[in-house]
XYZ file of C-alpha atoms in Angstrom:
715
model
C 0.000 0.000 0.000
C 1.342 3.427 -1.002
C 0.360 6.636 0.763
C 0.978 10.208 -0.343
C 2.822 11.957 2.493
C 4.783 14.880 1.040
C 2.836 17.548 3.048
C 3.469 15.628 6.273
C 7.189 15.344 5.525
C 7.342 19.086 4.930
C 6.286 19.426 8.574
C 8.737 16.769 9.781
C 11.825 17.546 7.697
C 12.573 21.193 7.071
C 15.523 22.912 5.469
C 19.035 23.176 6.682
C 21.447 25.602 5.099
C 23.582 24.353 2.282
C 27.024 25.937 2.095
C 30.024 25.745 -0.188
C 31.965 24.194 2.690
C 31.203 20.504 3.083
C 32.225 20.102 6.726
C 29.956 22.621 8.421
C 28.364 21.398 11.636
C 24.613 21.330 11.045
C 21.358 20.357 12.690
C 19.105 19.569 9.758
C 15.660 19.892 11.236
C 13.608 21.918 13.695
C 9.909 20.988 13.742
C 7.453 23.672 12.718
C 5.109 25.140 15.325
C 1.724 23.405 15.213
C 3.042 20.596 13.059
C 2.353 17.816 15.549
C 5.958 17.336 16.636
C 8.211 18.915 19.275
C 11.959 19.535 19.057
C 14.317 19.458 22.033
C 17.892 20.717 21.695
C 20.665 19.262 23.877
C 24.160 20.749 24.120
C 26.590 18.115 25.425
C 29.615 19.160 27.472
C 31.370 15.882 28.303
C 34.341 17.657 29.898
C 32.134 20.062 31.938
C 34.273 22.842 30.511
C 33.858 26.562 31.109
C 32.555 27.510 27.706
C 29.593 28.463 25.555
C 28.234 27.495 22.147
C 26.520 29.562 19.468
C 23.601 28.294 17.381
C 22.924 30.144 14.120
C 19.336 29.573 12.937
C 17.922 29.953 9.436
C 14.515 29.978 7.803
C 13.481 27.342 5.296
C 14.541 29.682 2.477
C 18.037 30.078 3.938
C 17.582 33.512 5.505
C 19.660 33.993 8.686
C 17.864 34.688 11.964
C 19.133 36.018 15.282
C 21.877 33.687 16.630
C 21.745 32.363 20.175
C 24.742 31.823 22.485
C 24.260 29.364 25.353
C 26.521 29.294 28.430
C 27.048 25.666 29.480
C 29.955 26.144 31.887
C 30.317 23.263 34.336
C 27.230 21.413 33.091
C 27.392 17.914 31.570
C 24.545 18.826 29.227
C 21.902 21.502 28.718
C 18.473 20.556 27.379
C 15.870 23.090 26.185
C 12.977 23.229 23.740
C 13.612 24.870 20.370
C 11.170 27.647 21.280
C 13.124 28.372 24.464
C 16.452 28.424 22.632
C 15.373 30.615 19.738
C 12.776 32.790 21.438
C 9.840 31.732 19.301
C 11.522 32.399 15.936
C 10.253 30.135 13.149
C 13.502 28.206 12.757
C 13.976 25.624 10.032
C 17.555 24.492 10.722
C 20.694 25.841 12.358
C 24.466 25.751 12.267
C 26.625 24.916 15.289
C 29.540 27.211 16.083
C 31.757 26.179 19.001
C 34.533 23.963 20.274
C 34.498 20.436 18.773
C 34.229 18.965 22.287
C 30.814 20.622 22.670
C 28.296 18.712 20.554
C 24.593 19.185 19.826
C 21.726 16.719 19.521
C 18.063 17.263 18.668
C 15.184 15.062 19.789
C 11.876 14.788 17.923
C 8.704 13.589 19.596
C 5.050 13.539 18.668
C 2.906 15.953 20.638
C 0.513 13.091 21.441
C 3.262 10.873 22.870
C 5.573 8.125 21.679
C 9.302 7.644 22.062
C 11.806 10.409 21.292
C 14.041 10.101 18.229
C 17.500 11.636 18.698
C 19.560 12.929 15.770
C 23.173 14.067 16.059
C 24.639 17.145 14.432
C 26.091 16.341 11.038
C 29.494 17.276 9.635
C 29.996 14.775 6.810
C 28.978 15.090 3.152
C 29.122 12.469 0.424
C 28.172 11.697 -3.148
C 27.074 8.044 -3.034
C 24.740 6.620 -0.406
C 22.584 3.546 0.171
C 19.607 2.930 2.450
C 17.042 0.198 3.035
C 13.289 0.849 2.912
C 10.861 0.016 5.676
C 7.466 -1.683 5.491
C 5.340 1.026 3.883
C 2.039 -0.412 5.072
C 3.235 0.480 8.594
C 5.716 3.379 8.236
C 6.924 6.046 5.815
C 10.529 6.698 4.732
C 11.312 10.383 4.287
C 14.472 11.947 2.880
C 16.013 15.395 3.094
C 18.788 16.071 0.588
C 20.906 19.214 0.888
C 23.393 20.395 -1.728
C 26.408 21.651 0.242
C 28.476 22.586 -2.814
C 28.512 25.757 -4.923
C 27.334 23.963 -8.082
C 23.955 22.447 -9.010
C 23.751 18.804 -7.922
C 22.324 16.235 -10.346
C 20.845 13.509 -8.144
C 19.562 10.079 -9.102
C 17.769 7.688 -6.752
C 17.751 4.084 -7.981
C 15.657 1.236 -6.552
C 17.675 -2.017 -6.601
C 16.322 -5.491 -5.879
C 18.508 -7.782 -3.797
C 20.355 -10.898 -4.949
C 19.927 -10.286 -8.675
C 20.506 -6.511 -8.314
C 17.951 -5.632 -10.995
C 17.159 -1.935 -11.222
C 13.418 -1.609 -10.716
C 12.986 2.165 -11.081
C 14.850 5.436 -10.770
C 14.143 9.084 -10.049
C 16.328 12.000 -11.185
C 16.202 15.653 -10.234
C 18.474 18.638 -9.663
C 19.093 20.554 -6.430
C 20.492 24.075 -6.581
C 23.353 25.193 -4.317
C 22.281 25.738 -0.687
C 18.834 24.200 -1.407
C 17.182 21.133 -0.010
C 14.924 18.558 -1.644
C 12.263 16.787 0.432
C 10.602 13.590 -0.665
C 8.855 10.476 0.585
C 10.123 7.345 -1.121
C 6.664 5.782 -1.148
C 5.356 8.663 -3.268
C 7.728 7.750 -6.109
C 8.473 4.029 -5.830
C 6.571 0.781 -5.330
C 7.270 -1.385 -2.317
C 9.623 -4.289 -3.140
C 10.743 -6.770 -0.451
C 14.490 -7.190 -0.007
C 15.528 -4.070 -1.848
C 17.709 -0.998 -1.452
C 17.868 2.601 -2.641
C 21.100 4.047 -4.048
C 21.461 7.856 -4.053
C 24.122 9.307 -6.342
C 24.962 13.004 -6.590
C 27.285 14.914 -8.881
C 28.136 17.219 -5.935
C 28.668 16.697 -2.174
C 25.335 16.498 -0.346
C 23.964 15.806 3.119
C 21.374 13.055 3.377
C 19.023 12.489 6.283
C 16.411 9.736 6.555
C 13.578 9.420 9.067
C 11.222 6.456 9.447
C 7.932 7.064 11.212
C 4.344 5.973 11.778
C 1.557 7.461 9.717
C -0.609 10.099 11.404
C -3.323 8.556 13.517
C -1.282 5.523 14.558
C -2.172 4.552 18.151
C 1.462 4.561 19.261
C 3.722 6.687 17.107
C 7.149 5.476 16.007
C 9.818 7.852 14.725
C 13.540 7.181 14.434
C 16.513 8.068 12.272
C 17.490 5.489 9.654
C 21.236 5.412 9.329
C 22.398 5.541 5.719
C 25.544 4.016 4.231
C 27.977 6.700 3.076
C 30.410 5.192 0.576
C 33.004 7.853 1.460
C 33.631 6.641 5.003
C 37.247 6.507 6.166
C 39.113 3.183 5.768
C 38.530 0.818 8.681
C 41.245 -1.349 10.197
C 38.830 -3.371 12.361
C 35.300 -3.994 11.111
C 32.564 -5.589 13.220
C 28.826 -6.075 12.952
C 28.203 -5.909 16.713
C 24.896 -7.739 17.144
C 23.137 -10.814 15.793
C 19.928 -11.453 17.718
C 19.929 -14.758 19.673
C 17.737 -17.500 18.271
C 15.458 -17.283 21.325
C 14.982 -13.515 21.002
C 11.755 -11.819 19.955
C 13.496 -10.283 16.934
C 15.140 -11.967 13.964
C 18.180 -10.740 12.028
C 18.558 -10.387 8.286
C 21.974 -9.619 6.770
C 22.675 -7.393 3.778
C 25.901 -6.924 1.795
C 26.309 -3.715 -0.213
C 29.052 -3.291 -2.817
C 29.783 0.056 -4.484
C 32.665 -1.219 -6.654
C 32.645 -1.852 -10.406
C 34.105 -5.375 -10.232
C 32.984 -8.465 -8.254
C 34.657 -8.929 -4.888
C 34.889 -11.246 -1.890
C 34.101 -10.626 1.775
C 35.326 -12.804 4.628
C 33.058 -13.157 7.693
C 34.144 -14.679 11.009
C 31.254 -15.380 13.391
C 32.011 -15.102 17.115
C 29.907 -16.464 19.980
C 28.911 -14.499 23.068
C 31.734 -16.292 24.923
C 34.323 -15.075 22.400
C 34.802 -18.338 20.493
C 35.641 -17.649 16.854
C 33.936 -19.832 14.239
C 35.060 -20.828 10.773
C 35.359 -18.010 8.244
C 32.974 -17.960 5.345
C 33.568 -16.316 1.990
C 30.840 -14.365 0.242
C 31.109 -13.212 -3.348
C 29.334 -9.941 -4.106
C 28.757 -8.857 -7.700
C 29.796 -5.472 -9.043
C 27.578 -2.745 -7.580
C 25.680 -5.634 -6.047
C 23.342 -6.268 -3.124
C 22.848 -9.582 -1.303
C 20.270 -10.152 1.455
C 19.312 -13.238 3.453
C 18.513 -14.420 6.975
C 21.484 -14.591 9.384
C 20.880 -18.309 9.957
C 21.596 -18.874 6.257
C 25.201 -17.845 6.874
C 25.971 -18.820 10.497
C 25.029 -21.251 13.195
C 22.554 -20.141 15.843
C 25.397 -19.365 18.287
C 26.774 -16.392 16.298
C 26.605 -13.222 18.429
C 28.661 -10.823 16.305
C 30.679 -10.881 13.089
C 34.227 -9.757 12.260
C 34.525 -8.548 8.655
C 37.488 -8.550 6.299
C 37.292 -7.192 2.778
C 37.507 -4.117 0.542
C 36.410 -0.751 1.882
C 33.763 -0.317 -0.815
C 31.741 -3.194 0.701
C 29.464 -2.761 3.718
C 27.649 -5.282 5.919
C 24.307 -4.399 7.527
C 21.799 -6.109 9.794
C 18.045 -5.669 9.825
C 16.022 -6.494 12.949
C 12.307 -7.271 12.844
C 9.741 -8.746 15.208
C 9.256 -12.481 14.602
C 5.516 -12.387 15.267
C 3.053 -9.516 15.204
C 3.435 -6.294 13.250
C 6.384 -3.964 13.264
C 8.772 -2.206 10.901
C 12.334 -3.328 10.373
C 15.298 -1.218 11.465
C 18.787 -1.435 9.998
C 22.211 -1.057 11.571
C 25.527 -1.065 9.752
C 28.947 -2.424 10.566
C 31.150 -0.383 12.885
C 34.718 0.352 11.885
C 37.756 1.389 13.908
C 40.721 3.216 12.415
C 44.096 3.083 14.152
C 44.514 2.014 17.782
C 41.865 0.036 19.609
C 39.647 2.434 21.558
C 39.112 2.456 25.285
C 35.737 4.078 24.839
C 33.021 5.546 26.958
C 29.447 5.539 25.719
C 26.698 8.072 26.349
C 23.020 7.230 25.923
C 19.901 9.357 26.159
C 17.416 7.548 28.343
C 14.290 6.632 26.403
C 10.678 6.696 27.597
C 10.940 3.534 29.670
C 7.178 3.239 30.082
C 7.100 2.549 26.319
C 10.538 1.246 25.280
C 13.611 -0.483 26.680
C 17.248 0.561 26.215
C 19.700 -2.274 25.650
C 23.476 -2.470 25.471
C 25.518 -4.923 23.379
C 29.234 -4.478 24.204
C 32.189 -6.448 22.840
C 35.442 -6.609 24.801
C 38.182 -6.138 22.186
C 40.982 -6.202 24.759
C 43.152 -9.017 26.043
C 42.073 -8.704 29.691
C 38.765 -9.235 31.487
C 36.757 -6.012 31.359
C 34.623 -4.201 33.879
C 31.872 -1.754 32.941
C 30.745 1.112 35.143
C 27.930 3.528 34.457
C 26.575 6.756 35.873
C 23.092 8.198 35.461
C 22.985 12.009 35.254
C 19.604 13.679 35.608
C 18.243 16.613 33.634
C 19.686 19.051 36.216
C 23.180 17.690 35.625
C 23.308 15.880 38.977
C 24.513 12.309 39.452
C 21.572 10.060 40.290
C 23.279 6.671 40.444
C 26.686 5.086 39.882
C 26.698 1.374 39.146
C 29.217 -1.337 38.410
C 27.386 -3.215 35.659
C 29.817 -6.127 35.470
C 33.427 -7.066 36.194
C 33.563 -10.308 34.209
C 33.454 -9.573 30.467
C 36.024 -12.007 29.063
C 38.283 -11.012 26.149
C 36.468 -11.057 22.763
C 33.154 -11.925 24.457
C 29.919 -9.947 24.197
C 27.890 -8.550 27.088
C 24.145 -7.852 26.867
C 22.271 -5.670 29.330
C 18.910 -3.917 29.582
C 19.664 -0.578 31.245
C 16.164 0.082 32.572
C 16.453 -3.150 34.559
C 19.411 -1.570 36.408
C 18.620 2.137 36.769
C 15.592 3.969 38.116
C 13.318 5.599 35.556
C 14.476 9.224 35.560
C 13.076 10.961 32.439
C 15.450 13.306 30.653
C 18.597 11.605 31.987
C 21.796 10.536 30.298
C 23.542 7.257 31.093
C 27.309 7.291 30.611
C 29.278 4.063 30.544
C 33.012 3.340 30.728
C 34.675 0.027 29.856
C 38.095 -0.807 31.303
C 39.221 -2.519 28.078
C 39.158 -1.528 24.419
C 35.608 -2.153 23.339
C 32.857 -1.650 20.813
C 29.259 -1.046 21.835
C 25.859 -0.801 20.206
C 22.900 0.795 21.968
C 19.532 -0.617 20.941
C 16.062 0.722 21.723
C 12.958 -1.422 21.307
C 9.332 -1.867 22.260
C 8.707 -4.090 25.250
C 7.830 -7.797 24.939
C 4.134 -8.425 24.373
C 3.563 -5.483 22.055
C 1.940 -6.500 18.773
C 3.493 -3.554 16.941
C 7.179 -3.796 17.854
C 10.417 -2.327 16.573
C 14.114 -2.663 17.520
C 16.452 0.078 16.279
C 19.894 1.495 16.991
C 19.697 4.340 19.477
C 21.686 7.448 18.690
C 24.543 8.078 21.126
C 26.075 11.389 22.150
C 29.083 12.507 20.147
C 32.028 13.156 22.469
C 34.045 14.936 19.820
C 32.946 16.362 16.481
C 35.938 16.457 14.199
C 37.526 14.578 11.339
C 41.019 14.401 12.899
C 42.182 11.756 15.379
C 45.285 11.277 17.511
C 47.848 9.217 15.638
C 48.788 5.962 17.291
C 52.324 5.964 18.649
C 52.803 9.733 18.602
C 54.545 11.068 21.714
C 53.317 14.283 23.335
C 55.584 16.112 25.760
C 55.295 19.202 27.971
C 58.284 21.435 27.284
C 57.924 23.948 30.104
C 61.186 25.649 29.275
C 59.643 26.962 26.057
C 55.983 26.886 27.178
C 55.068 24.384 24.479
C 53.402 21.030 24.059
C 55.225 19.153 21.329
C 54.458 16.025 19.325
C 57.041 13.489 18.157
C 55.848 11.004 15.558
C 57.051 7.382 15.527
C 59.367 8.461 12.701
C 60.982 11.095 14.942
C 59.369 14.177 13.388
C 58.830 16.936 15.942
C 56.205 19.703 15.871
C 54.673 22.235 18.241
C 50.978 21.551 18.813
C 50.146 24.048 21.561
C 51.652 27.150 23.147
C 50.731 27.324 26.839
C 52.145 28.673 30.096
C 54.433 26.221 31.942
C 52.719 22.999 30.818
C 53.533 20.476 33.529
C 51.233 17.464 33.329
C 49.493 15.362 30.686
C 46.657 12.859 30.732
C 44.800 11.184 27.904
C 41.267 9.848 27.979
C 38.812 8.798 25.308
C 40.203 10.930 22.523
C 40.927 13.996 24.676
C 44.360 15.288 25.736
C 44.406 16.983 29.162
C 47.166 19.448 30.081
C 47.916 21.146 33.405
C 49.679 24.525 33.556
C 52.089 24.419 36.476
C 51.776 28.014 37.749
C 50.477 29.779 40.837
C 47.166 30.335 39.044
C 47.266 27.240 36.880
C 44.654 25.890 34.530
C 43.432 22.459 33.408
C 42.935 22.381 29.637
C 41.390 19.937 27.146
C 42.601 19.605 23.549
C 41.650 17.472 20.548
C 43.236 17.200 17.085
C 42.257 19.498 14.256
C 43.657 20.294 10.838
C 46.211 22.709 12.358
C 47.514 20.281 14.998
C 45.555 20.609 18.221
C 42.403 22.606 18.822
C 42.092 25.796 20.819
C 42.438 24.760 24.492
C 39.150 24.361 26.332
C 39.411 25.543 29.958
C 38.108 23.001 32.471
C 39.370 24.815 35.590
C 41.541 27.812 36.468
C 43.140 29.623 39.420
C 44.643 26.411 40.822
C 47.900 26.539 42.888
C 50.515 24.704 40.781
C 48.358 21.828 39.418
C 50.372 18.817 38.278
C 49.052 15.268 37.915
C 45.593 14.464 36.564
C 43.416 11.344 36.678
C 39.990 11.146 34.978
C 37.479 9.337 37.196
C 34.861 7.124 35.525
C 35.607 8.890 32.307
C 35.325 12.641 32.483
C 31.740 12.394 33.701
C 32.637 12.129 37.383
C 35.376 14.703 37.128
C 39.158 14.811 37.049
C 41.301 14.344 40.156
C 44.167 16.868 40.170
C 47.172 17.235 42.465
C 47.908 20.849 43.483
C 51.493 21.164 44.689
C 50.951 24.713 45.932
C 48.705 23.688 48.836
C 49.361 19.923 49.201
C 45.905 18.788 48.132
C 44.055 16.533 45.751
C 40.996 18.217 44.280
C 38.232 17.150 41.943
C 37.377 19.194 38.848
C 33.727 18.422 38.186
C 31.637 21.555 38.480
C 32.618 25.211 38.389
C 33.892 25.086 41.996
C 36.670 22.480 42.585
C 36.055 20.114 45.505
C 38.755 18.929 47.931
C 39.236 15.164 48.091
C 42.319 14.916 50.319
C 44.880 17.259 51.883
C 47.971 17.380 54.110
C 50.517 16.134 51.580
C 54.031 17.572 51.377
C 54.351 17.623 47.594
C 51.569 15.726 45.736
C 52.756 14.968 42.237
C 51.645 11.987 40.127
C 48.157 10.498 40.344
C 46.166 7.737 38.632
C 42.789 6.036 39.091
C 41.555 2.451 38.881
C 38.335 1.271 37.255
C 36.414 1.857 40.491
C 37.500 5.480 40.666
C 39.935 4.982 43.565
C 42.949 7.304 43.430
C 46.641 6.490 43.839
C 48.952 9.382 44.653
C 52.721 9.804 44.705
C 54.082 12.308 47.249
C 57.255 13.663 45.666
C 58.476 15.243 48.913
C 57.846 12.410 51.390
C 58.533 9.503 49.010
C 55.120 7.877 49.516
C 52.524 6.032 47.465
C 49.077 6.368 49.017
C 45.564 5.281 48.084
C 42.448 7.425 48.418
C 39.260 5.341 48.574
C 36.511 7.396 46.931
C 33.777 5.393 48.670
C 35.021 5.600 52.272
C 36.974 8.878 51.793
C 39.898 7.235 53.636
C 43.603 7.474 52.785
C 45.953 4.492 53.266
C 49.736 4.113 52.862
C 50.858 1.599 50.225
C 54.629 2.248 49.868
C 57.197 4.458 51.564
C 60.901 5.124 51.114
C 60.473 5.995 47.433
C 63.020 8.305 45.852
C 61.068 11.343 44.574
C 58.141 9.472 42.955
C 56.822 11.509 40.030
C 54.173 10.919 37.338
C 52.317 7.620 37.849
C 51.038 5.258 35.150
C 48.565 2.386 35.697
C 48.208 -0.473 33.243
C 44.981 -2.295 32.419
C 45.709 -5.048 34.953
C 45.965 -2.605 37.865
C 49.773 -2.374 38.072
C 51.178 1.105 38.811
C 54.560 2.101 37.371
C 56.363 4.639 39.618
C 59.316 6.514 38.075
C 61.978 7.401 40.658
C 65.511 8.711 40.483
C 67.574 5.868 38.956
C 64.795 3.260 38.896
C 61.187 2.304 38.234
C 59.104 0.611 40.918
C 55.867 -1.302 40.512
C 52.842 -1.720 42.756
C 50.155 -4.287 41.938
C 46.856 -2.840 43.204
C 45.003 -6.132 42.682
C 47.477 -8.342 44.548
C 48.551 -5.524 46.912
C 52.184 -6.449 46.249
C 55.289 -4.270 45.905
C 58.107 -4.725 43.432
C 61.226 -2.590 43.739
C 64.223 -2.092 41.474
C 62.392 -3.434 38.469
C 64.551 -1.494 36.057
C 67.564 0.596 36.976
C 68.900 3.103 34.478
C 71.762 5.548 34.454
C 69.396 8.406 33.652
C 69.439 10.895 36.511
C 66.083 12.399 37.445
C 63.772 9.926 35.726
C 60.300 11.345 36.275
C 57.880 10.009 33.685
C 56.905 6.790 31.994
C 54.377 6.444 29.197
C 53.067 3.292 27.578
C 51.826 2.506 24.105
C 48.174 1.858 24.922
C 47.529 -0.157 21.783
C 49.312 -3.248 23.132
C 49.664 -5.083 26.418
C 51.491 -3.355 29.246
C 54.324 -5.867 29.681
C 55.085 -5.852 25.956
C 54.748 -2.096 25.567
C 57.146 0.440 24.170
C 58.344 2.246 27.273
C 59.401 5.866 27.270
C 61.656 7.312 29.945
C 62.212 10.984 30.559
C 65.299 12.643 32.017
C 64.023 15.805 33.682
C 67.471 17.003 34.621
C 69.535 19.672 32.927
C 69.891 17.837 29.629
C 66.216 17.039 29.159
C 66.284 13.943 26.974
C 63.469 11.680 25.854
C 64.632 8.082 25.567
C 62.548 5.515 23.675
C 63.531 1.968 24.492
C 61.732 -1.376 24.715
C 62.178 -3.594 27.732
C 60.289 -6.231 29.658
C 59.345 -5.846 33.305
C 60.809 -9.319 33.769
C 63.096 -10.371 35.304
C 62.346 -8.210 38.297
C 65.964 -7.535 39.260
C 67.381 -6.904 35.795
C 69.589 -3.858 36.371
C 71.273 -3.727 33.010
C 68.498 -2.798 30.615
C 68.677 -2.871 26.828
C 70.404 -0.485 24.510
C 68.734 2.780 23.625
C 66.903 2.576 20.295
C 66.145 6.266 19.913
C 67.101 9.402 21.787
C 65.718 12.880 21.283
C 67.148 15.906 23.072
C 64.562 18.456 24.128
C 64.473 21.317 26.592
C 62.903 21.242 30.036
C 60.749 18.135 29.609
C 58.205 17.772 32.408
C 55.609 15.208 31.260
C 55.038 12.821 28.378
C 52.204 10.691 27.054
C 51.526 8.397 24.125
C 48.686 6.142 23.059
């Protein structure tokens, strides 16, 4: 059944400004007043920085309106209705102008109820896309196409049938620069099971797709349908994170999309929930082809996720649909990782738990057992609950969890999760069991960083306080200045963000991310601190950053606008690190101590004494702390509560820092020692922590002479 819906889509999907630049940050859609839908705008501040963000609204015809600047200092997120943000202006779309660590999300919801559909700001254009249609007797599929170039875009939409890839129909039209075309696929094409739409443009465009219930449906459904952009970056690790279990209410169908002009092969390795890898299967995909079939046609019933190997112009997707009853399908696409394995945190908007559930499917990509902790933050930015979800996710295994079975229903909240190992997660939202009209779709997660650049694996960053610079040294030995600061004295890295402390009487804590020029403008997290030094993110950045302040002998927490004291009375607090439970481990440079601060009991306990000027601390993923001292490195195992001294003795006077390549296991890592004496050298040399009393050490592989080195980090 085909329904004409173009007037309804005009209400749902309105214009966003096309520009000659193809990487503008945009929100494509603000619902029109009286149109039956509401729009909420959320500004996400994952670092709780002292900053603001400017939103630049436009009418449907591209006319600029009065911009709005929102102060979000110290808040994890700020949520307001579009009318509140823009003062009642009839806004069609808006641009986002601010630091890349501050991201924006919009949520659409029917006035009469239903679950909220979140859509992230967009900063990626393309010229060749693919998407799968829904079941048009139940839902509509609407598109918004924006020409972001300065030339007219000739666009063709082709309907392709799966398995034999026969072109059933096509639609061609032209979109002028800075204009947007709205259409409903069901107004122009017939419904064909197991099919796909290909969208080709002669110019870079933005493409947005929404799937929703027809007006008058008893329980409205509206969610974003993710499209395949053929111009995605190359992926070094490719995974389809979720195959529904055979006993689940939903079944999985697989689809293989190929954009290339010659036939190709894909290799698929199914993996069970316990991490057992099955036999690889080879699938041949024809040129510009599309294959679709049930997951059980390819794998045994035990397959929980799939590892993919093949050319970058092929994409693997999964479609979930209710086994019995009525409900539209929802597609998800493979997830790719470029470079080092991530140690990610995940941020989810809580759904309307009286109507839907929120599920988590997380894969442990590391080589150690993983723990997962989560915090629920309410709409006022306050922490409602902190939970340890599990401590037993085995390497390469998959963990499933329904979040509303763990947390209290607190509408408007965010749930932020941190895994102790490199991981990959998918957040799924679905109707509850027993509903005749059910749907399971991928829930949009909060962007932590909006930018095309990423930290390069193996690059060394160093604080050069003698020249007030943060420098980068590539694995090939190339050196560059990435930031000019005042007495940079400490570094920490977490989840794609580089943290720097300025070691002055009125020091600051700064956050930086990569951009095309090197590193972004520093984002101030805290200021007016007395000689801040070491930093340790706690439960991600969501529960703050523990900072040592040498000027007053304290450990403070940077979480809100006013820093909070955690512990005091130290002679010279220097290095600090945190375990997966948020407990802090501190080195007192003056008294030669290693102490633990328990964040639950607020008690401090002595772990080691007699250390020789312990400096920056580093903890590995197994809970072992490396303590650089003059002439040696000591270890402390926080799990076994055991001490190891004289692990490695060097002839470098004033060794103060040790950084580890986070992409590989701690005991096989490339270790980096720093001489903070008069010469100021950075020495790169591999060595094993075993045997414990090896005092000789290997030969130096690389040495780089710098000036006034005070802290280093690599990842």
